[in-house]
Amino acid sequence: MLRKAITDHYSVSEQISLDDVNTLAKSGVTLIICNRPDNEEEGQLNFAKVAEQANANNISAIHIPFSGGQMQPEDVEAFKQAIKGAQNVHAYCRTGNRSTQIWQASQEPTIQPQAAASASPSPQYDVVIVGAGSAGVATAASLLKRQSNIKLCLIDPANSHYYQPGWTLVGGGVFKAAKTHRKMAHVIPRNSTWIQQSVSSFLPDENKLVLDNGQQVSYRFLVVAAGIKLNWDAIEGLSETLGKNGVTSNYRYDLAPYTWELVKNLKDGNAVFTQPPMPIKCAGAPQKAMYLSCDHWLKNGNHKNIKTSFYNAGGVIFGVPAYVPALESYLKKYQVNTHFSHNLVKVDGPNKRAYFAAKDKNGEPTIIETQFDMLHVCPPQCAPDFIRNSPLADEAGWVEVDKETLQHTRFANIWSLGDVSNTPNAKTMAAARKQAPVVAQNIADALQNRPMKAIYDGYGSCPLTVERGKIVLAEFGYGGKLLPTFPKWINDGTKPTNFAWLLKEEILPPFYWHGMLKGYEWFVKPEVKE
């Protein structure tokens, strides 16, 4: 069972087993809701057996079944009545999607998502932003600070918004996952429209895009902030074993708590951490998970019984040389076995085996097999499919932009930022924070027929959590140029400091929710070229 927390008191999953009912009881669940009809597929455990097992564990069980895409108002009303007063609810269906959808339908959103396609003409906006993640929302907020009277919309199908840099601390036992989550409706800027749909295609020659429901949306200016695709299925066997068999990843909200459970419970054996080929978002995250895990084992006396290995598809521990000495000192401290040019290609969860593509001493391709008791995986990553297959993409599938102005190189009224653009910088939230004001300023100038002057210097930041309480705060721009925010007497980014940990744990999360997403540009006022 892969349990996904929707709130602190409501979770969902795929079809559960009788053993899963026992697990839910131990976690404090008081009500189980089944949202799938019996006999939906061959071999399905029927609801009556689940209810019997639930009752044996003093858990209430309610059946509110509906087929995919056929949820009715009476189902939603029955669900509302069922969860009223319930303390800890778990719902399931075939995949968890229906149980998520009925929860969403039972809530009153703060901002009403735009309805599905209608026969009316395609709406016209001054600015359309595709993607309401960190980059998209920050750009919208910064642009509205500059020009509040424009007609702006964000397009994103998601119901939730996450502070993803916090997942490292969730996996390290510092944060609870819920601290990194908000409803999407709560972060969409005021005076903007949210279209809760997916984009299927772009028509840049017509200044339009097409939604999955067939509706077209017209724009004067377009911003593409569609993020990055985590390609779990690129590794054979990985998707089937995530969240069980000791296989985890801090790259997913629902899995980061499992990382911490594995770390706490591992007393001896093999701990394996992996990093795929670049580009990936937050390139330091795979080793951040490793350092925090090793620090816990060291402080709890289990380190000597645990063999830790880091398998990196790349050739170095970190791409900016100034930070390497500090990281190497921690690799030595934790006695980490490093394996470079080893790319994870297969996982056998039940038998706890990981397989890596590498080269032998003669330079010939070979497969290396290793056993694990805990496996932390960073998945391969690429541009989203609808971007890779669009006229906006370069040959590698990323949105093609000028690395300074972030304007598209072929379509003058299109900009892109964040993980989806082809700028040669580290793909981090800090990069998006620095890029958003640049895009906002350049579009504001374009709206007023002024020449664009704002430029992006490639800034990115990677707070490397080398131990609980200390961080190596890597800050750099294009070409690996060091771009520290603070003078050395406050924080020397090439060394582990308590100050950087304080930033990560206490300052940056509220800074994100109440600053970056609200259009406040502290420390990131766009540089202007004359």
Short mmCIF file of C-alpha atoms in Angstrom, two decimals:
data_model
loop_
_atom_site.label_atom_id
_atom_site.label_comp_id
_atom_site.label_asym_id
_atom_site.label_seq_id
_atom_site.Cartn_x
_atom_site.Cartn_y
_atom_site.Cartn_z
CA MET A 1 0.00 0.00 0.00
CA LEU A 2 1.39 3.36 -1.05
CA ARG A 3 -0.36 5.79 1.29
CA LYS A 4 -0.63 9.40 0.17
CA ALA A 5 -1.45 12.06 2.77
CA ILE A 6 -3.95 14.62 1.46
CA THR A 7 -4.21 16.34 4.85
CA ASP A 8 -3.09 15.47 8.39
CA HIS A 9 -6.36 13.56 8.81
CA TYR A 10 -7.14 12.17 5.35
CA SER A 11 -5.09 9.79 3.21
CA VAL A 12 -5.69 7.75 0.05
CA SER A 13 -4.21 4.71 -1.63
CA GLU A 14 -4.71 2.06 -4.24
CA GLN A 15 -6.70 -1.11 -3.40
CA ILE A 16 -5.82 -2.24 0.11
CA SER A 17 -5.32 -5.77 1.46
CA LEU A 18 -6.43 -7.24 4.78
CA ASP A 19 -2.88 -6.78 6.10
CA ASP A 20 -3.11 -3.12 5.07
CA VAL A 21 -6.21 -2.78 7.27
CA ASN A 22 -4.11 -3.93 10.24
CA THR A 23 -1.40 -1.40 9.30
CA LEU A 24 -3.97 1.39 9.08
CA ALA A 25 -5.31 0.44 12.49
CA LYS A 26 -1.83 0.70 14.01
CA SER A 27 -1.43 4.18 12.49
CA GLY A 28 -4.63 5.38 14.18
CA VAL A 29 -7.11 5.32 11.29
CA THR A 30 -10.71 5.39 12.57
CA LEU A 31 -12.63 5.24 9.28
CA ILE A 32 -11.99 3.45 5.98
CA ILE A 33 -13.92 4.49 2.86
CA CYS A 34 -13.99 2.37 -0.29
CA ASN A 35 -14.68 4.31 -3.50
CA ARG A 36 -14.61 1.43 -5.99
CA PRO A 37 -17.45 -0.96 -6.90
CA ASP A 38 -17.01 -4.64 -6.10
CA ASN A 39 -15.97 -6.89 -9.00
CA GLU A 40 -14.38 -3.99 -10.86
CA GLU A 41 -11.51 -6.29 -11.82
CA GLU A 42 -10.66 -9.95 -11.48
CA GLY A 43 -9.25 -10.95 -8.10
CA GLN A 44 -10.35 -7.74 -6.37
CA LEU A 45 -10.85 -7.98 -2.61
CA ASN A 46 -14.52 -7.14 -2.06
CA PHE A 47 -15.61 -4.48 0.38
CA ALA A 48 -17.41 -6.85 2.77
CA LYS A 49 -14.13 -8.57 3.65
CA VAL A 50 -12.39 -5.23 4.15
CA ALA A 51 -15.25 -4.08 6.39
CA GLU A 52 -15.08 -7.31 8.42
CA GLN A 53 -11.34 -6.86 9.00
CA ALA A 54 -11.86 -3.17 9.80
CA ASN A 55 -14.54 -3.97 12.38
CA ALA A 56 -12.20 -6.49 14.00
CA ASN A 57 -9.77 -3.60 14.45
CA ASN A 58 -12.47 -1.22 15.78
CA ILE A 59 -12.41 0.79 12.55
CA SER A 60 -15.59 1.96 10.84
CA ALA A 61 -15.92 1.15 7.13
CA ILE A 62 -18.19 2.79 4.57
CA HIS A 63 -18.77 1.91 0.91
CA ILE A 64 -19.28 4.89 -1.45
CA PRO A 65 -18.55 3.27 -4.83
CA PHE A 66 -18.48 4.90 -8.24
CA SER A 67 -16.75 4.12 -11.51
CA GLY A 68 -13.98 6.33 -12.87
CA GLY A 69 -15.35 9.60 -14.23
CA GLN A 70 -18.86 8.87 -12.94
CA MET A 71 -18.87 10.54 -9.53
CA GLN A 72 -22.33 11.92 -8.74
CA PRO A 73 -23.44 14.74 -6.40
CA GLU A 74 -25.05 12.16 -4.11
CA ASP A 75 -21.66 10.41 -3.79
CA VAL A 76 -20.06 13.66 -2.70
CA GLU A 77 -22.85 14.34 -0.21
CA ALA A 78 -22.53 10.82 1.25
CA PHE A 79 -18.78 11.37 1.54
CA LYS A 80 -19.26 14.69 3.33
CA GLN A 81 -21.58 13.06 5.85
CA ALA A 82 -19.21 10.12 6.34
CA ILE A 83 -16.13 12.22 7.17
CA LYS A 84 -18.00 14.70 9.36
CA GLY A 85 -16.46 14.35 12.80
CA ALA A 86 -14.14 11.53 11.76
CA GLN A 87 -10.66 11.87 13.24
CA ASN A 88 -8.42 9.90 10.87
CA VAL A 89 -9.81 8.76 7.52
CA HIS A 90 -8.27 6.55 4.84
CA ALA A 91 -9.99 6.08 1.48
CA TYR A 92 -9.07 3.81 -1.39
CA CYS A 93 -10.05 2.88 -4.94
CA ARG A 94 -8.11 1.19 -7.75
CA THR A 95 -5.32 3.79 -7.86
CA GLY A 96 -6.28 6.42 -5.26
CA ASN A 97 -7.44 8.95 -7.87
CA ARG A 98 -11.18 8.65 -7.21
CA SER A 99 -10.62 8.92 -3.46
CA THR A 100 -8.62 12.09 -4.08
CA GLN A 101 -11.25 13.52 -6.44
CA ILE A 102 -14.16 12.98 -4.07
CA TRP A 103 -12.21 14.70 -1.29
CA GLN A 104 -11.53 17.65 -3.58
CA ALA A 105 -15.19 17.79 -4.59
CA SER A 106 -16.20 17.90 -0.93
CA GLN A 107 -14.11 21.01 -0.26
CA GLU A 108 -15.09 24.57 -1.06
CA PRO A 109 -12.12 26.10 -2.95
CA THR A 110 -11.01 29.63 -2.17
CA ILE A 111 -10.68 30.36 -5.87
CA GLN A 112 -13.14 28.75 -8.22
CA PRO A 113 -11.27 26.95 -11.04
CA GLN A 114 -12.48 27.89 -14.50
CA ALA A 115 -15.07 25.53 -15.88
CA ALA A 116 -14.39 23.02 -18.62
CA ALA A 117 -14.74 23.82 -22.27
CA SER A 118 -17.84 25.55 -23.51
CA ALA A 119 -19.09 26.78 -26.81
CA SER A 120 -18.01 30.34 -26.03
CA PRO A 121 -15.06 31.91 -27.90
CA SER A 122 -11.58 31.27 -26.52
CA PRO A 123 -10.78 33.68 -23.66
CA GLN A 124 -8.18 36.37 -24.33
CA TYR A 125 -5.58 37.27 -21.69
CA ASP A 126 -2.76 39.76 -21.55
CA VAL A 127 -0.54 37.13 -19.97
CA VAL A 128 -0.99 33.37 -19.71
CA ILE A 129 1.31 31.37 -17.43
CA VAL A 130 1.51 27.61 -17.95
CA GLY A 131 2.36 26.03 -14.61
CA ALA A 132 1.48 27.18 -11.08
CA GLY A 133 4.52 25.81 -9.29
CA SER A 134 7.19 27.97 -7.68
CA ALA A 135 8.24 29.67 -10.92
CA GLY A 136 4.74 30.26 -12.28
CA VAL A 137 3.15 31.67 -9.12
CA ALA A 138 6.17 33.84 -8.30
CA THR A 139 6.17 35.30 -11.82
CA ALA A 140 2.45 36.03 -11.66
CA ALA A 141 2.77 37.72 -8.27
CA SER A 142 5.80 39.80 -9.36
CA LEU A 143 4.08 40.86 -12.57
CA LEU A 144 0.88 41.87 -10.77
CA LYS A 145 2.98 43.94 -8.34
CA ARG A 146 4.23 45.88 -11.37
CA GLN A 147 0.97 46.09 -13.28
CA SER A 148 -2.12 45.14 -11.30
CA ASN A 149 -4.62 45.95 -14.04
CA ILE A 150 -3.56 43.27 -16.52
CA LYS A 151 -5.70 40.25 -17.34
CA LEU A 152 -3.61 37.28 -16.22
CA CYS A 153 -4.30 33.59 -15.84
CA LEU A 154 -2.39 30.56 -14.64
CA ILE A 155 -3.06 27.12 -16.10
CA ASP A 156 -2.36 24.08 -13.92
CA PRO A 157 -4.42 20.94 -13.23
CA ALA A 158 -3.03 20.32 -9.74
CA ASN A 159 -4.98 20.83 -6.54
CA SER A 160 -1.91 21.05 -4.34
CA HIS A 161 1.20 23.24 -4.21
CA TYR A 162 4.37 22.05 -2.48
CA TYR A 163 7.48 23.60 -0.99
CA GLN A 164 9.66 20.89 -2.45
CA PRO A 165 12.99 21.99 -0.88
CA GLY A 166 11.45 20.97 2.44
CA TRP A 167 11.24 17.31 1.45
CA THR A 168 14.93 16.82 2.25
CA LEU A 169 14.14 17.79 5.85
CA VAL A 170 11.04 15.57 5.88
CA GLY A 171 13.25 12.64 4.86
CA GLY A 172 15.69 13.64 7.60
CA GLY A 173 13.05 13.72 10.33
CA VAL A 174 13.18 17.51 10.77
CA PHE A 175 9.86 18.52 9.13
CA LYS A 176 6.46 16.86 8.93
CA ALA A 177 5.33 16.50 5.32
CA ALA A 178 2.20 18.61 5.89
CA LYS A 179 4.42 21.65 6.53
CA THR A 180 5.41 21.60 2.84
CA HIS A 181 1.86 21.53 1.45
CA ARG A 182 -0.82 24.11 0.63
CA LYS A 183 -3.98 23.94 -1.43
CA MET A 184 -3.35 25.39 -4.87
CA ALA A 185 -6.31 27.72 -4.45
CA HIS A 186 -4.55 29.34 -1.49
CA VAL A 187 -1.41 30.33 -3.43
CA ILE A 188 -2.94 31.58 -6.69
CA PRO A 189 -2.45 35.39 -6.66
CA ARG A 190 -5.46 37.63 -6.30
CA ASN A 191 -6.63 39.44 -9.42
CA SER A 192 -5.71 36.43 -11.54
CA THR A 193 -7.66 33.55 -13.05
CA TRP A 194 -6.84 29.90 -12.42
CA ILE A 195 -7.73 27.47 -15.20
CA GLN A 196 -7.55 24.02 -13.64
CA GLN A 197 -6.75 22.11 -16.79
CA SER A 198 -3.76 20.57 -18.54
CA VAL A 199 -2.28 22.01 -21.73
CA SER A 200 -2.26 19.63 -24.68
CA SER A 201 -0.56 21.77 -27.37
CA PHE A 202 0.74 25.21 -28.30
CA LEU A 203 -0.14 27.34 -31.35
CA PRO A 204 2.50 30.06 -31.08
CA ASP A 205 1.88 31.45 -34.57
CA GLU A 206 -1.73 32.14 -33.53
CA ASN A 207 -0.90 33.25 -29.95
CA LYS A 208 -3.03 30.42 -28.60
CA LEU A 209 -2.74 27.18 -26.68
CA VAL A 210 -5.10 24.23 -26.47
CA LEU A 211 -6.28 22.61 -23.25
CA ASP A 212 -6.90 18.90 -22.75
CA ASN A 213 -10.64 19.56 -22.87
CA GLY A 214 -10.28 21.07 -26.37
CA GLN A 215 -10.72 24.68 -25.34
CA GLN A 216 -8.36 27.25 -26.83
CA VAL A 217 -6.90 30.11 -24.78
CA SER A 218 -5.52 33.26 -26.44
CA TYR A 219 -2.74 35.45 -25.08
CA ARG A 220 -0.67 38.50 -25.83
CA PHE A 221 2.27 37.14 -23.85
CA LEU A 222 2.96 33.60 -22.73
CA VAL A 223 5.12 32.31 -19.87
CA VAL A 224 6.00 28.61 -19.75
CA ALA A 225 6.86 27.38 -16.24
CA ALA A 226 5.78 23.77 -16.60
CA GLY A 227 8.43 22.19 -14.39
CA ILE A 228 10.18 18.89 -15.00
CA LYS A 229 9.04 15.29 -15.43
CA LEU A 230 10.26 12.71 -12.92
CA ASN A 231 10.67 9.66 -15.14
CA TRP A 232 10.27 6.85 -12.60
CA ASP A 233 9.42 4.33 -15.31
CA ALA A 234 12.80 4.83 -16.99
CA ILE A 235 14.25 2.51 -14.31
CA GLU A 236 13.00 -1.05 -14.69
CA GLY A 237 11.01 -2.24 -11.69
CA LEU A 238 11.24 1.03 -9.76
CA SER A 239 7.62 2.21 -9.92
CA GLU A 240 6.33 -1.13 -8.64
CA THR A 241 8.48 -1.09 -5.51
CA LEU A 242 8.48 2.58 -4.48
CA GLY A 243 7.29 3.01 -0.92
CA LYS A 244 7.99 -0.60 0.06
CA ASN A 245 10.82 -3.14 0.18
CA GLY A 246 13.12 -0.44 1.55
CA VAL A 247 12.91 1.66 -1.65
CA THR A 248 12.20 5.38 -1.23
CA SER A 249 12.82 8.87 -2.60
CA ASN A 250 12.72 12.39 -1.18
CA TYR A 251 11.61 13.55 -4.63
CA ARG A 252 7.98 12.72 -3.77
CA TYR A 253 5.79 14.21 -1.06
CA ASP A 254 4.27 10.86 -0.11
CA LEU A 255 7.62 9.05 -0.01
CA ALA A 256 9.79 11.46 1.99
CA PRO A 257 8.21 10.31 5.32
CA TYR A 258 9.05 6.72 4.32
CA THR A 259 12.69 7.77 3.95
CA TRP A 260 12.72 8.84 7.58
CA GLU A 261 11.02 5.61 8.68
CA LEU A 262 13.72 3.60 6.91
CA VAL A 263 16.52 5.70 8.40
CA LYS A 264 15.15 5.37 11.94
CA ASN A 265 14.65 1.64 11.69
CA LEU A 266 17.88 0.65 9.93
CA LYS A 267 20.32 -0.77 12.47
CA ASP A 268 22.69 -2.62 10.12
CA GLY A 269 23.07 -3.58 6.46
CA ASN A 270 23.57 -1.73 3.18
CA ALA A 271 22.25 1.77 2.48
CA VAL A 272 22.44 2.79 -1.17
CA PHE A 273 21.86 6.32 -2.54
CA THR A 274 21.69 7.05 -6.28
CA GLN A 275 21.96 10.02 -8.63
CA PRO A 276 21.00 9.86 -12.35
CA PRO A 277 22.52 11.75 -15.30
CA MET A 278 22.02 15.51 -15.44
CA PRO A 279 19.93 17.55 -15.75
CA ILE A 280 17.91 17.00 -12.59
CA LYS A 281 16.25 19.45 -10.25
CA CYS A 282 18.14 20.14 -7.05
CA ALA A 283 21.24 18.22 -8.03
CA GLY A 284 22.43 18.12 -4.42
CA ALA A 285 19.28 16.42 -3.10
CA PRO A 286 20.48 12.81 -3.57
CA GLN A 287 23.53 13.39 -1.39
CA LYS A 288 21.64 15.61 1.06
CA ALA A 289 19.49 12.56 1.88
CA MET A 290 22.63 10.50 2.37
CA TYR A 291 24.39 12.97 4.67
CA LEU A 292 21.37 13.41 6.95
CA SER A 293 20.90 9.63 7.13
CA CYS A 294 24.57 9.04 7.97
CA ASP A 295 24.48 11.77 10.61
CA HIS A 296 21.52 10.06 12.30
CA TRP A 297 23.21 6.66 12.25
CA LEU A 298 26.46 8.13 13.56
CA LYS A 299 24.76 9.91 16.44
CA ASN A 300 22.70 6.83 17.32
CA GLY A 301 25.63 4.41 17.31
CA ASN A 302 24.54 2.39 14.27
CA HIS A 303 26.96 3.87 11.74
CA LYS A 304 29.62 1.19 12.20
CA ASN A 305 27.09 -1.51 11.27
CA ILE A 306 25.80 0.22 8.12
CA LYS A 307 27.67 0.30 4.82
CA THR A 308 26.72 3.46 2.90
CA SER A 309 27.27 3.70 -0.86
CA PHE A 310 26.68 6.57 -3.27
CA TYR A 311 26.21 5.62 -6.94
CA ASN A 312 26.45 8.66 -9.20
CA ALA A 313 25.93 8.56 -12.97
CA GLY A 314 28.21 11.61 -13.19
CA GLY A 315 31.93 11.86 -12.67
CA VAL A 316 32.20 14.23 -9.67
CA ILE A 317 30.56 14.71 -6.30
CA PHE A 318 29.56 18.33 -7.12
CA GLY A 319 29.94 20.43 -10.24
CA VAL A 320 31.34 23.60 -8.63
CA PRO A 321 34.90 22.87 -7.35
CA ALA A 322 34.84 25.43 -4.51
CA TYR A 323 32.39 23.29 -2.53
CA VAL A 324 34.00 19.90 -3.14
CA PRO A 325 36.56 19.92 -0.26
CA ALA A 326 33.86 20.34 2.37
CA LEU A 327 31.76 17.58 0.84
CA GLU A 328 34.74 15.23 0.57
CA SER A 329 35.45 15.72 4.26
CA TYR A 330 31.94 14.48 5.07
CA LEU A 331 32.25 11.55 2.67
CA LYS A 332 35.35 10.58 4.65
CA LYS A 333 33.68 11.21 8.01
CA TYR A 334 30.74 8.97 7.12
CA GLN A 335 32.96 6.42 5.33
CA VAL A 336 30.82 6.58 2.19
CA ASN A 337 31.78 4.30 -0.70
CA THR A 338 31.50 6.45 -3.83
CA HIS A 339 30.91 4.96 -7.27
CA PHE A 340 31.03 7.42 -10.18
CA SER A 341 29.78 6.77 -13.73
CA HIS A 342 27.29 4.22 -12.34
CA ASN A 343 23.71 4.75 -13.56
CA LEU A 344 20.79 2.92 -11.90
CA VAL A 345 18.85 0.98 -14.57
CA LYS A 346 16.90 -1.67 -12.66
CA VAL A 347 15.51 -2.34 -9.18
CA ASP A 348 14.36 -5.72 -7.87
CA GLY A 349 12.50 -4.64 -4.75
CA PRO A 350 11.36 -8.01 -3.34
CA ASN A 351 14.91 -9.39 -3.59
CA LYS A 352 16.52 -6.06 -2.61
CA ARG A 353 18.85 -5.83 -5.59
CA ALA A 354 19.88 -2.71 -7.56
CA TYR A 355 21.53 -2.81 -10.98
CA PHE A 356 23.80 -0.12 -12.43
CA ALA A 357 25.08 0.47 -15.95
CA ALA A 358 28.84 1.09 -15.80
CA LYS A 359 32.04 0.25 -17.66
CA ASP A 360 34.61 -2.38 -16.80
CA LYS A 361 38.38 -1.83 -16.58
CA ASN A 362 38.60 -2.17 -20.36
CA GLY A 363 35.97 0.51 -20.95
CA GLU A 364 33.32 -2.01 -22.02
CA PRO A 365 29.70 -1.62 -20.89
CA THR A 366 28.75 -3.82 -17.96
CA ILE A 367 26.02 -4.17 -15.33
CA ILE A 368 26.95 -3.96 -11.64
CA GLU A 369 24.62 -5.61 -9.13
CA THR A 370 24.43 -4.65 -5.47
CA GLN A 371 22.30 -5.70 -2.50
CA PHE A 372 20.52 -3.12 -0.35
CA ASP A 373 18.51 -2.87 2.82
CA MET A 374 17.61 0.77 2.10
CA LEU A 375 17.64 2.31 -1.36
CA HIS A 376 17.12 6.05 -1.88
CA VAL A 377 16.54 6.82 -5.56
CA CYS A 378 16.69 10.06 -7.48
CA PRO A 379 14.78 9.37 -10.73
CA PRO A 380 15.94 10.35 -14.23
CA GLN A 381 14.30 13.59 -15.36
CA CYS A 382 13.26 15.23 -18.60
CA ALA A 383 10.96 17.94 -19.93
CA PRO A 384 7.20 17.16 -19.71
CA ASP A 385 5.84 15.34 -22.75
CA PHE A 386 3.62 18.21 -23.91
CA ILE A 387 6.67 20.48 -23.91
CA ARG A 388 9.06 18.05 -25.62
CA ASN A 389 6.56 17.53 -28.42
CA SER A 390 5.81 21.24 -28.89
CA PRO A 391 7.17 23.88 -31.30
CA LEU A 392 8.66 25.68 -28.28
CA ALA A 393 11.25 22.99 -27.56
CA ASP A 394 14.90 22.70 -28.52
CA GLU A 395 16.41 19.42 -29.72
CA ALA A 396 16.69 18.12 -26.15
CA GLY A 397 13.04 18.91 -25.39
CA TRP A 398 13.46 22.01 -23.17
CA VAL A 399 11.90 25.40 -23.91
CA GLU A 400 14.43 27.36 -25.94
CA VAL A 401 15.20 30.78 -24.45
CA ASP A 402 17.90 33.42 -24.26
CA LYS A 403 19.81 32.61 -21.06
CA GLU A 404 19.81 36.26 -19.86
CA THR A 405 16.42 37.70 -20.85
CA LEU A 406 14.62 34.31 -20.66
CA GLN A 407 12.74 35.30 -23.82
CA HIS A 408 12.12 32.58 -26.40
CA THR A 409 14.66 32.63 -29.21
CA ARG A 410 12.05 32.19 -31.95
CA PHE A 411 8.79 33.58 -30.53
CA ALA A 412 9.21 37.11 -29.19
CA ASN A 413 6.10 37.12 -26.99
CA ILE A 414 7.00 33.93 -25.10
CA TRP A 415 9.20 33.54 -22.01
CA SER A 416 10.16 30.50 -19.97
CA LEU A 417 11.74 29.93 -16.57
CA GLY A 418 12.24 27.31 -13.93
CA ASP A 419 13.10 23.69 -14.56
CA VAL A 420 11.52 23.52 -18.03
CA SER A 421 13.74 26.11 -19.73
CA ASN A 422 17.04 25.28 -21.44
CA THR A 423 19.10 27.85 -19.53
CA PRO A 424 22.45 26.27 -18.47
CA ASN A 425 21.98 26.86 -14.74
CA ALA A 426 21.27 24.54 -11.84
CA LYS A 427 17.58 23.65 -11.72
CA THR A 428 16.70 24.81 -8.21
CA MET A 429 13.91 26.73 -6.51
CA ALA A 430 16.44 29.48 -5.80
CA ALA A 431 17.01 29.82 -9.55
CA ALA A 432 13.28 30.23 -10.13
CA ARG A 433 13.18 32.84 -7.35
CA LYS A 434 15.85 34.86 -9.18
CA GLN A 435 14.32 34.30 -12.63
CA ALA A 436 10.74 35.30 -11.79
CA PRO A 437 11.42 39.05 -11.33
CA VAL A 438 13.45 39.07 -14.56
CA VAL A 439 10.56 37.63 -16.56
CA ALA A 440 8.05 39.87 -14.77
CA GLN A 441 10.07 43.01 -15.48
CA ASN A 442 10.67 42.14 -19.12
CA ILE A 443 7.00 41.41 -19.74
CA ALA A 444 5.98 44.60 -17.93
CA ASP A 445 8.32 46.50 -20.24
CA ALA A 446 6.98 44.69 -23.29
CA LEU A 447 3.40 45.54 -22.28
CA GLN A 448 4.42 49.21 -22.27
CA ASN A 449 6.45 48.92 -25.51
CA ARG A 450 9.66 49.65 -23.59
CA PRO A 451 12.97 47.91 -24.36
CA MET A 452 13.76 44.91 -22.14
CA LYS A 453 16.65 45.45 -19.72
CA ALA A 454 16.32 42.83 -16.97
CA ILE A 455 18.81 39.96 -17.14
CA TYR A 456 19.39 36.70 -15.26
CA ASP A 457 22.93 35.84 -14.17
CA GLY A 458 22.42 32.10 -13.78
CA TYR A 459 22.08 32.24 -10.00
CA GLY A 460 21.21 29.01 -8.26
CA SER A 461 21.55 27.78 -4.71
CA CYS A 462 21.97 24.34 -3.19
CA PRO A 463 21.89 24.17 0.63
CA LEU A 464 23.81 20.92 1.16
CA THR A 465 22.60 19.45 4.47
CA VAL A 466 25.84 17.73 5.49
CA GLU A 467 24.65 17.08 9.04
CA ARG A 468 21.71 18.03 11.21
CA GLY A 469 22.45 21.60 12.25
CA LYS A 470 25.01 22.42 9.52
CA ILE A 471 24.78 23.24 5.82
CA VAL A 472 27.24 24.01 3.05
CA LEU A 473 25.36 26.84 1.30
CA ALA A 474 26.41 26.57 -2.34
CA GLU A 475 25.46 29.68 -4.35
CA PHE A 476 26.71 30.09 -7.89
CA GLY A 477 25.82 31.36 -11.36
CA TYR A 478 26.70 30.69 -14.96
CA GLY A 479 30.07 29.02 -15.42
CA GLY A 480 30.27 28.08 -11.74
CA LYS A 481 30.91 31.67 -10.66
CA LEU A 482 30.37 32.01 -6.90
CA LEU A 483 27.46 34.34 -6.12
CA PRO A 484 27.12 34.41 -2.32
CA THR A 485 24.21 36.33 -0.84
CA PHE A 486 26.05 37.14 2.39
CA PRO A 487 29.59 38.37 3.08
CA LYS A 488 32.01 35.75 4.41
CA TRP A 489 31.95 37.18 7.93
CA ILE A 490 28.25 36.27 8.10
CA ASN A 491 28.40 32.99 6.18
CA ASP A 492 31.23 31.27 4.31
CA GLY A 493 29.35 29.16 1.79
CA THR A 494 32.30 26.87 1.13
CA LYS A 495 32.18 25.59 4.71
CA PRO A 496 29.44 23.94 6.80
CA THR A 497 27.73 26.52 9.04
CA ASN A 498 24.95 26.70 11.62
CA PHE A 499 23.80 29.97 10.06
CA ALA A 500 23.00 28.24 6.76
CA TRP A 501 21.03 25.56 8.63
CA LEU A 502 19.02 28.27 10.38
CA LEU A 503 18.19 29.73 6.97
CA LYS A 504 17.07 26.36 5.64
CA GLU A 505 15.00 25.28 8.62
CA GLU A 506 13.52 28.48 10.04
CA ILE A 507 13.74 31.33 7.53
CA LEU A 508 13.34 30.01 3.99
CA PRO A 509 9.97 28.20 4.37
CA PRO A 510 8.01 31.31 5.53
CA PHE A 511 10.14 33.39 3.14
CA TYR A 512 8.79 31.15 0.36
CA TRP A 513 5.10 31.12 1.30
CA HIS A 514 4.81 34.77 2.35
CA GLY A 515 7.53 36.37 0.23
CA MET A 516 8.37 34.69 -3.06
CA LEU A 517 4.80 33.58 -3.80
CA LYS A 518 3.46 37.03 -2.90
CA GLY A 519 5.73 38.95 -5.27
CA TYR A 520 8.21 40.26 -2.71
CA GLU A 521 11.65 40.33 -4.32
CA TRP A 522 13.94 40.45 -1.29
CA PHE A 523 17.55 39.81 -2.42
CA VAL A 524 16.47 39.13 -6.02
CA LYS A 525 15.74 42.52 -7.57
CA PRO A 526 16.46 41.98 -11.26
CA GLU A 527 19.78 43.14 -12.61
CA VAL A 528 19.32 45.74 -15.36
CA LYS A 529 21.67 46.17 -18.28
CA GLU A 530 22.14 49.66 -19.66
#
